[in-house]
Amino acid sequence: GGATGPADGAKRVDGGTIEYAHQQEPACVFGGWIEQAYLSYQVLDNLTSLDEDGTPVPWLAEEWSASDDGLTWTFTLKEGVEFTDGSPLTAEAVAYNFDHWLGGGNSTAQVWLDGYYESAEAVDDQTLVVNLSAPYPRLADNLTQSYFAIQSQEALETRTAEENCEAPIGTGAFVVEEWNRGENIVLTRNDDYTSWPANAKHEGPANVERINWRFVADGTTRTSALRADEVDALYDVPAIEWEGLDTAGFDLAKYVTPGRPQQLSFDTVEGPFVDENVRKAFAYSLDRETLVETIGKGVIPFEGNGGVSQSTPGYSQKAADAYSYDIDKANELLDTAGWTETDADGYRTKDGETLDVTLPYGAGSIINAEGASILQGVQEQAKEAGFKVELIPVPQSEFFAGAYSTPEERDISAGYWTAVTAGILHINWRQNLPDSPNYNNDAFYNDPVLEDLILAANSEADLDAQNALYAEAQEYIADHALSIGLYDRLSSLAVSPYLKDVWQENAQGGPVFHDAYFVE
Amino acid sequence: MTLQQKVPVTPPAARSRKNVVAPWGLGAALAALLFFVAALVAPQVLATHDPYALDLANALQAPSLAHWFGTDESGRDLYSRVVWGTRDSLLIGIGATAVSLTIALILGAIAALAGKYVAGTVNRVIEVLFAFPTLLLALLLVTVIGPSAFSQVFAVGVGTSPGYARMIRGQILSAKNSGYVEAATALGHSRGRILRHHVIPNAIRPLVAVIALSVGQSIVWASSLAFLGLGVAPPSPEWGALLDAGRLYITQAPWLTVIPGLVIVTLAIAATTIGKHIQASLEKGEK
Amino acid sequence: MTLTSSNKAAAAADASASAARPASRHRILARRIGEKLVGALIVLFGAATTAFLAQAALPGDRATVILNTRAGQAIQRTPEELAQINEQYGLLNPIVVQYFDYMRALLTGNLGMSYQQYRPVSAIILEQIGPTLVLTLTAIALSWLIMVVWIILTAGRGPRLSSFGAIVDTTTAGLPHYWLAILLLLVFSLSLGWFPVISGSSPAGLLLPALTLAIPLAGFMSQATRTEFEKSLEQPFVLSARMRGMGDLGVRLHHVLRHSVLPAVTLSGWALGATISGAVVVETVFSRAGIGRVLVTAVSSQDLPIVTGVVVLIAALYVVANLLVDVVYVLIDPRLKNS
Amino acid sequence: MTTLVTEIRTDAVGVAPTGDPRLSVHNLHVGFTRGGAFHEVVKDVSFDLHAGQCIAIVGESGSGKSVTARSIVGLTGRNATVESATISLDGEDLTTVGEKRWREIRGRRIGFILQDALVSLDPLRPVGKEIEEALKLHGWGDRSSRKRKVIELLDSVGVPHPELRARQRPDELSGGLRQRALIASALALDPEIIIADEPTTALDVTVQAQVLSLLDDTKSRGVSIILISHDLSVVAHLADHILVMKGGVVVESGPAQQVLTRPEHEYTKSLIGAVPSEHTRGRRLGPELDIVATAHPTRFAEEFADYTGPVLEARNLVKRFRSPDGSVSTAVNDVSFELQPGTTLGIVGESGSGKSTTARIALALTGADEGSVTLLGREWSSIRESQRRPLRKRISVVYQDPLSSFDPRWNTERILLDAVTDEEPSTLAEKKARVRELLAQVGLTDAVLPRFPLQLSGGQRQRVAIARALAPSPSVIVLDEAVSALDVSIQAQILDLLVELQKQIGLSYLFISHDLGVISHISDTVLVMKDGAVVERGTADDVFNRPQHPYTQQLVGSLPTLDQEIP
Ligand SMILES: Nc1ncnc2c1ncn2[C@@H]1O[C@H](COP(=O)(O)OP(=O)(O)OP(=O)(O)O)[C@@H](O)[C@H]1O
Ligand SMILES: Nc1ncnc2c1ncn2[C@@H]1O[C@H](COP(=O)(O)OP(=O)(O)OP(=O)(O)O)[C@@H](O)[C@H]1O
Ligand SMILES: [Mg+2]
Ligand SMILES: [Mg+2]
């Protein structure tokens, strides 16, 4: 099936319902997971929005500035904005949201602000002051992520957790009409919408009346439904379907999420990877690029950088190019590291112990089917150098229950973390110390040098200087082979040619339906 | 001259014509089984390629002379993977059957032979477990012990056991109440001897057929778990895992899904057919 | 020779026999219903306990799971974070206390609150059970239709057709749901476009999922029915109907069918459970809402209240289905009323 | 209460039927293809049936009686081949008619009454429906007139309360009522021919008499009857003409009187001679047996050598059973008996009268609620099973259905070895020798040793069962319906064997049967049971010739006999 597209200058129709097929169904509309961010973007607005070029532009905040010491931020809010429960958007309400996030209302917002945030106060109805304990010049950039979306204070205070989970009250373009668990969420237009971001493609309430946000876990089913005209747009185009959809005339959009790419972090405190040479040998043993290109069908981009993805400001190409396939080097390094013997199956051994490394991964949640194929390729390639990689697909529940979270349990950890700045490095590489634990440090790598580098970058006000510092941190990670990149995480969309102006917001690549309209 | 003559009066035609398996059906089933056993014992002989070797240049090839079942997204030869996967799949099926029948035997025997209260309680336990759909029970167990080949074996084994426990209980009870047990009692044989010589052997005999049936069914259940992502770890070529992995490519490379499914179905049907045949011939010996 | 005297004697004996019946029949019935209800309660209680125990045995810290699932992350959690959750759901209480709390709540019909959705489990289940029941009941009805037609057409029609029929039975009975679902989807939705790809809860989308469940079930029931059917076909009362001038189809429909469906009726009670097993898979493949998908999600996110709720519900369905089966059984074979 | 006339009809003798036959069967050959091979089971059968005539076909099980009958209505079976036959009904050749025409003939022109009434009526439907079905199939009347007709029919075959009965299912009716309902459905459309295949097999003797007289009435209305039975005495008073079949062949055919009184064929003679009755007591039913029986000396045999009292003695046995609704029924009510050494005690009574329960108590397989049993003068019923076990070798049992009493996995040799006393003889070789000896005693050869129960014929199985019972050299054998499932001639052989064994080794039998003929043939003393109680006891001669209790009188009176001396 699938239409080749409408005639040029086709007539625009008002209203209508967008049938949208999304992959995963989160537990709540608002929360700390990207799947929730995609949904809350439709319903809630943020203070700032990220523009195409990576600069924050006004949204609920008309303007903002930081004090010279970088510790005090002042946001001026748009006037006349109302939450969909009728309560007005005030500085006080926004301040309440900040405290709400930090108090457990949003775990992701919390890790970003932790260590920097002091307090938020309303100076008057329209003016909000945020006090920081250390300078954080990219605060406005970070506030573009939907984890920092603003909800009605009244709703947060008076409604039940269930209500706020299922249908949070924001100022957004849509409101949650109903949620049929396991099937769909129906979002209806907020006819009184006034607070579109500065980078919106049109002004005024949404063009379409309704979004039927359906949950269709299977990629093939989503694609086929699009071809059969059962849906107008879908999220996460399987790589294998990309070309076909393109030829059939569908509009495809691909967004490489900034932040941490899909990468492998080595366990630096326990097991063979404590030895830097072994880490490097592993990196050299892989032909990551060919692997990703083949399985990703040229759609999934290869990513050599273990720190941040290529779409992240301050990305270091040098770090990305640090290792390429070189089996001789790999063998040499392993010999140096003392893994000189080889057993009957071709695996290296040292003192009778096999070079056995464990690679657990969140199957179906963190790593999708294509990612799993790539990991199998990694396993097979590393075998050539004599690594025995044990792949352990961990189901979501076990993974979330903290299985394989300790150095004893794993040697390599795979995963990503979306962000809008290289500030993600701070979350991933801050030291894990007894009095300030950092369980997000997957390499268990406690290095004050690296941490200081990142902290300096975080607080550096000059953009170029900051990027240089971030790049330095990435190169540090590459030099010590703490983590190597595999591929970039994508947010991709396929849209019917009869649906126009669907775009991907620039913070996380989620679909924006506010501007979308149908043509005949 | 009778009060009531008890000549067996069923017309000859009613001497039941059992559902016999057509001979060619049985032949095909045996041939399939032979192949699978060969693949279990000596996969290297049957396989044409290394089941794990990547061949990135030849990814997603349709079935051809070079690759009988085609290749997957990494260029691995599907036929060879199916052959090598036989071991995992079959062992899971056999293992699950062993677990299932062991549990079923213990529960069934207690429910049939123990004292009134113990038997009653165990019988209730069987009933409760039987109220769980097989997959649900298996799902619960896999979550508890984490997905692996072992947990598949265990979960499927436990999941399918209540049905067999019921069956075994019935079997033992009917042996226990049979004429030959009464005859042995009348001959003055001891309880233990009767149990050993008559009840247990006669109750266990039909299990031969059940084993075959159960191996086939267990593989299907295990692959269902694999399909839900709760199976053995890839890149193991276990059939359920193959099928699950192929699903992403179903429109472009349907063979990746259809062929492993076909293999599972073939084995299940072959096992069932053979099981039925054994059952039929056992019954023929008894009726 | 006179018939009268002995007739009278026989009549008297018959009359006394039938007069004795109704009273004792009611007593038997009351007793049997009582036994069934007690049995049903035990099954429910056992199922609830098993579900609780299974979940209690789940690995990992439950508070961590709850937090991580909410956030979509797999990390360790700080003690403060955990304390809050533990407090809220009473996760640190001794297991016995948790069990009694759970059972007490269950008795009042309260299945608890979902960890992930912040909603009462009963609401979630009520919302999802509808589509699943529609699916499974349609599937069972379809399987009966397929089975009856297939049996009437092929059973007892000479060795060749019969054994062909039997082979088809075995084959279809062995088809795994997921595979059949994928094939049906591939052929009828993706290639031919006759049915929607995403079934949702539309009536048009019901057929393929229902067929997926119905075909193996029909095969399974046919196996049992076929044996009975062919046995019944050769029973003297069938011959006797033929001797009265009844034709083949008449005999099959009026006499033989009724006798041969009893095993299939038994299977139908069990089939409700089996189709729910299948629904777990089918709902996923056809993107249908329903209890199966809720269950898979809940199991993978360790949402204990939902899992136990679903288990109790399925056990309840099983109990109800089996009570129904008992009723249908007696309707089909009234002899069982007295036995 | 009058008794059924039992003499052989004389009116048919020499009366040659005149006119064209209604039904004419010539050179009927029927065969079946089984497992690829062709077996001819009916060979060249011919007869003519005239209006108002009754032809009886008699013969042993498997002789082809039913197949012959079924061929007449074209329902021989799927894999049957009917060859070179002329079957014509009032001149219409039935061998060539199509299925549609057959359906018109069946039920309307030819009514068929099948063997067993319980299974010949659909057990799930009310009998009224079954009768109505016959009417409906042939387009008779409308709904309400059919309903009326059903009641009329039931009434005409002597069913009391026909309105009530029409609504009941077969399992709610007694055997006699069922059989009558079945007859009513066959008579529904007034067919000119009735084929009755063993119409009385499942009936108690009194009911059997009623059914036969019902058929007699029908015949006198001009209906032609083909009556099939394995029992000569049943057909004796109804048949005008008798065909005797053996192995698919009619070995003798002639007017009833002639066949019954002056049988020509050996087989007919043996068939008549094999029927046990009061008159045959103390005489062999078949040819002389060539067996030598010896009781094997065992420790126990010696221990009891001096004992001379009754071998088995029951005093005031009572057994109650609780039915599902909680009510209690008394299966055995105050039963006492003594079994003297070397004699046979027969227990006779209707189904459900408590015979088997009494036997099980005697065997101590069931405990009595009251009363006690002594075996060879020792306490038997009141002791623990473990104490009883050694004594069990003194008492054996043979059941009606030997097949179910054999472990299907064991061959004859193993079955018998298992029964041979453990302590002596001790070596396997000795035991095997003893097994052979036992086989010889029951007239079997070693050829049966490797065979499994299923591979034995009915008679062989019962002999093996007797051999097993003999194995421990018991003093008493309890035989519960031990010959009831057997054909007359095989029954005769087994009865002869039992008598011979008793003669040679002085066994005592507790012989249970519902068959008066058998009981009167073999018993020295007889108990008659009804509803759990003993209504009459005495010597066989007294009980059968001078019954005191009305029930016994009714039984003895209803007994159809050939009533003659065998030449
Ligand atoms: N449908 C059939 N297929 C194969 N053999 C058959 C079939 N029906 C009858 N026979 C065989 O034909 C022979 C005659 O059977 P028939 O039923 O006529 O015996 P019968 O004289 O009526 O015996 P009984 O007294 O036991 O009813 C038997 O050997 C029987 O096994
Ligand atoms: N185990 C039992 N439980 C309940 N009732 C029983 C049991 N055994 C026998 N009865 C009842 O006791 C009565 C006598 O049965 P029994 O078997 O002794 O009769 P029978 O004279 O041998 O009859 P038949 O000729 O049919 O074998 C019957 O009403 C029977 O239903
Ligand atoms: Mg017959
Ligand atoms: Mg009896």
PDB file of N, CA and C in Angstrom, chain A residues 379-418:
ATOM      1  N   GLN A 379      30.303  -9.538  19.720  1.00  0.00           N
ATOM      2  CA  GLN A 379      30.719 -10.787  20.349  1.00  0.00           C
ATOM      3  C   GLN A 379      31.549 -11.637  19.385  1.00  0.00           C
ATOM      4  N   GLU A 380      31.037 -11.727  18.159  1.00  0.00           N
ATOM      5  CA  GLU A 380      31.676 -12.566  17.162  1.00  0.00           C
ATOM      6  C   GLU A 380      33.030 -11.977  16.739  1.00  0.00           C
ATOM      7  N   GLN A 381      33.065 -10.645  16.608  1.00  0.00           N
ATOM      8  CA  GLN A 381      34.316 -10.004  16.181  1.00  0.00           C
ATOM      9  C   GLN A 381      35.384 -10.097  17.273  1.00  0.00           C
ATOM     10  N   ALA A 382      34.969  -9.885  18.511  1.00  0.00           N
ATOM     11  CA  ALA A 382      35.948  -9.906  19.602  1.00  0.00           C
ATOM     12  C   ALA A 382      36.535 -11.295  19.783  1.00  0.00           C
ATOM     13  N   LYS A 383      35.787 -12.265  19.312  1.00  0.00           N
ATOM     14  CA  LYS A 383      36.239 -13.650  19.409  1.00  0.00           C
ATOM     15  C   LYS A 383      37.546 -13.843  18.652  1.00  0.00           C
ATOM     16  N   GLU A 384      37.685 -13.110  17.574  1.00  0.00           N
ATOM     17  CA  GLU A 384      38.876 -13.254  16.740  1.00  0.00           C
ATOM     18  C   GLU A 384      40.148 -12.942  17.532  1.00  0.00           C
ATOM     19  N   ALA A 385      40.026 -11.927  18.394  1.00  0.00           N
ATOM     20  CA  ALA A 385      41.199 -11.570  19.194  1.00  0.00           C
ATOM     21  C   ALA A 385      41.328 -12.481  20.410  1.00  0.00           C
ATOM     22  N   GLY A 386      40.327 -13.290  20.640  1.00  0.00           N
ATOM     23  CA  GLY A 386      40.413 -14.223  21.764  1.00  0.00           C
ATOM     24  C   GLY A 386      39.554 -13.858  22.952  1.00  0.00           C
ATOM     25  N   PHE A 387      38.630 -12.910  22.769  1.00  0.00           N
ATOM     26  CA  PHE A 387      37.712 -12.578  23.864  1.00  0.00           C
ATOM     27  C   PHE A 387      36.527 -13.531  23.830  1.00  0.00           C
ATOM     28  N   LYS A 388      36.160 -13.993  25.001  1.00  0.00           N
ATOM     29  CA  LYS A 388      34.924 -14.766  25.067  1.00  0.00           C
ATOM     30  C   LYS A 388      33.866 -13.878  25.697  1.00  0.00           C
ATOM     31  N   VAL A 389      33.032 -13.307  24.833  1.00  0.00           N
ATOM     32  CA  VAL A 389      32.028 -12.366  25.322  1.00  0.00           C
ATOM     33  C   VAL A 389      30.738 -13.118  25.636  1.00  0.00           C
ATOM     34  N   GLU A 390      30.298 -12.968  26.844  1.00  0.00           N
ATOM     35  CA  GLU A 390      29.025 -13.600  27.205  1.00  0.00           C
ATOM     36  C   GLU A 390      27.937 -12.552  27.154  1.00  0.00           C
ATOM     37  N   LEU A 391      27.027 -12.733  26.188  1.00  0.00           N
ATOM     38  CA  LEU A 391      25.930 -11.785  26.065  1.00  0.00           C
ATOM     39  C   LEU A 391      24.801 -12.231  26.985  1.00  0.00           C
ATOM     40  N   ILE A 392      24.322 -11.330  27.794  1.00  0.00           N
ATOM     41  CA  ILE A 392      23.200 -11.694  28.661  1.00  0.00           C
ATOM     42  C   ILE A 392      22.071 -10.703  28.451  1.00  0.00           C
ATOM     43  N   PRO A 393      21.031 -11.142  27.728  1.00  0.00           N
ATOM     44  CA  PRO A 393      19.897 -10.234  27.580  1.00  0.00           C
ATOM     45  C   PRO A 393      19.138 -10.200  28.902  1.00  0.00           C
ATOM     46  N   VAL A 394      18.970  -9.043  29.453  1.00  0.00           N
ATOM     47  CA  VAL A 394      18.307  -8.925  30.753  1.00  0.00           C
ATOM     48  C   VAL A 394      16.940  -8.297  30.530  1.00  0.00           C
ATOM     49  N   PRO A 395      15.896  -8.974  30.970  1.00  0.00           N
ATOM     50  CA  PRO A 395      14.581  -8.374  30.774  1.00  0.00           C
ATOM     51  C   PRO A 395      14.428  -7.131  31.632  1.00  0.00           C
ATOM     52  N   GLN A 396      13.510  -6.315  31.194  1.00  0.00           N
ATOM     53  CA  GLN A 396      13.319  -5.020  31.824  1.00  0.00           C
ATOM     54  C   GLN A 396      13.220  -5.096  33.347  1.00  0.00           C
ATOM     55  N   SER A 397      12.385  -6.032  33.818  1.00  0.00           N
ATOM     56  CA  SER A 397      12.137  -6.045  35.259  1.00  0.00           C
ATOM     57  C   SER A 397      13.427  -6.316  36.019  1.00  0.00           C
ATOM     58  N   GLU A 398      14.188  -7.277  35.520  1.00  0.00           N
ATOM     59  CA  GLU A 398      15.403  -7.640  36.212  1.00  0.00           C
ATOM     60  C   GLU A 398      16.395  -6.496  36.152  1.00  0.00           C
ATOM     61  N   PHE A 399      16.428  -5.886  34.992  1.00  0.00           N
ATOM     62  CA  PHE A 399      17.362  -4.796  34.783  1.00  0.00           C
ATOM     63  C   PHE A 399      17.043  -3.642  35.713  1.00  0.00           C
ATOM     64  N   PHE A 400      15.761  -3.330  35.752  1.00  0.00           N
ATOM     65  CA  PHE A 400      15.347  -2.228  36.602  1.00  0.00           C
ATOM     66  C   PHE A 400      15.453  -2.593  38.072  1.00  0.00           C
ATOM     67  N   ALA A 401      15.478  -3.865  38.334  1.00  0.00           N
ATOM     68  CA  ALA A 401      15.604  -4.284  39.728  1.00  0.00           C
ATOM     69  C   ALA A 401      17.041  -4.180  40.192  1.00  0.00           C
ATOM     70  N   GLY A 402      17.912  -3.771  39.294  1.00  0.00           N
ATOM     71  CA  GLY A 402      19.304  -3.564  39.689  1.00  0.00           C
ATOM     72  C   GLY A 402      20.188  -4.764  39.442  1.00  0.00           C
ATOM     73  N   ALA A 403      19.730  -5.705  38.617  1.00  0.00           N
ATOM     74  CA  ALA A 403      20.581  -6.842  38.301  1.00  0.00           C
ATOM     75  C   ALA A 403      21.767  -6.350  37.467  1.00  0.00           C
ATOM     76  N   TYR A 404      22.887  -6.999  37.631  1.00  0.00           N
ATOM     77  CA  TYR A 404      24.110  -6.659  36.870  1.00  0.00           C
ATOM     78  C   TYR A 404      24.526  -5.207  37.071  1.00  0.00           C
ATOM     79  N   SER A 405      24.272  -4.671  38.259  1.00  0.00           N
ATOM     80  CA  SER A 405      24.647  -3.283  38.453  1.00  0.00           C
ATOM     81  C   SER A 405      25.973  -3.145  39.207  1.00  0.00           C
ATOM     82  N   THR A 406      26.535  -4.250  39.660  1.00  0.00           N
ATOM     83  CA  THR A 406      27.777  -4.139  40.428  1.00  0.00           C
ATOM     84  C   THR A 406      28.960  -4.592  39.577  1.00  0.00           C
ATOM     85  N   PRO A 407      30.190  -4.155  39.938  1.00  0.00           N
ATOM     86  CA  PRO A 407      31.382  -4.505  39.163  1.00  0.00           C
ATOM     87  C   PRO A 407      31.601  -6.018  39.088  1.00  0.00           C
ATOM     88  N   GLU A 408      31.168  -6.742  40.118  1.00  0.00           N
ATOM     89  CA  GLU A 408      31.384  -8.196  40.111  1.00  0.00           C
ATOM     90  C   GLU A 408      30.520  -8.864  39.043  1.00  0.00           C
ATOM     91  N   GLU A 409      29.394  -8.256  38.770  1.00  0.00           N
ATOM     92  CA  GLU A 409      28.423  -8.922  37.908  1.00  0.00           C
ATOM     93  C   GLU A 409      28.659  -8.694  36.428  1.00  0.00           C
ATOM     94  N   ARG A 410      29.395  -7.650  36.086  1.00  0.00           N
ATOM     95  CA  ARG A 410      29.525  -7.376  34.659  1.00  0.00           C
ATOM     96  C   ARG A 410      30.902  -6.814  34.326  1.00  0.00           C
ATOM     97  N   ASP A 411      31.266  -6.952  33.072  1.00  0.00           N
ATOM     98  CA  ASP A 411      32.528  -6.394  32.606  1.00  0.00           C
ATOM     99  C   ASP A 411      32.302  -5.269  31.608  1.00  0.00           C
ATOM    100  N   ILE A 412      31.181  -5.342  30.917  1.00  0.00           N
ATOM    101  CA  ILE A 412      30.864  -4.287  29.958  1.00  0.00           C
ATOM    102  C   ILE A 412      29.405  -3.899  30.181  1.00  0.00           C
ATOM    103  N   SER A 413      29.146  -2.593  30.110  1.00  0.00           N
ATOM    104  CA  SER A 413      27.767  -2.170  30.216  1.00  0.00           C
ATOM    105  C   SER A 413      27.414  -1.415  28.951  1.00  0.00           C
ATOM    106  N   ALA A 414      26.216  -1.703  28.431  1.00  0.00           N
ATOM    107  CA  ALA A 414      25.796  -1.032  27.201  1.00  0.00           C
ATOM    108  C   ALA A 414      24.628  -0.120  27.513  1.00  0.00           C
ATOM    109  N   GLY A 415      24.572   1.034  26.851  1.00  0.00           N
ATOM    110  CA  GLY A 415      23.424   1.893  27.096  1.00  0.00           C
ATOM    111  C   GLY A 415      23.629   3.301  26.588  1.00  0.00           C
ATOM    112  N   TYR A 416      22.568   4.101  26.665  1.00  0.00           N
ATOM    113  CA  TYR A 416      22.611   5.472  26.164  1.00  0.00           C
ATOM    114  C   TYR A 416      21.967   6.364  27.193  1.00  0.00           C
ATOM    115  N   TRP A 417      22.069   7.673  26.960  1.00  0.00           N
ATOM    116  CA  TRP A 417      21.363   8.610  27.836  1.00  0.00           C
ATOM    117  C   TRP A 417      21.189   9.887  27.043  1.00  0.00           C
ATOM    118  N   THR A 418      19.969  10.220  26.743  1.00  0.00           N
ATOM    119  CA  THR A 418      19.785  11.410  25.911  1.00  0.00           C
ATOM    120  C   THR A 418      19.966  12.677  26.745  1.00  0.00           C
TER     121      THR A 418
END
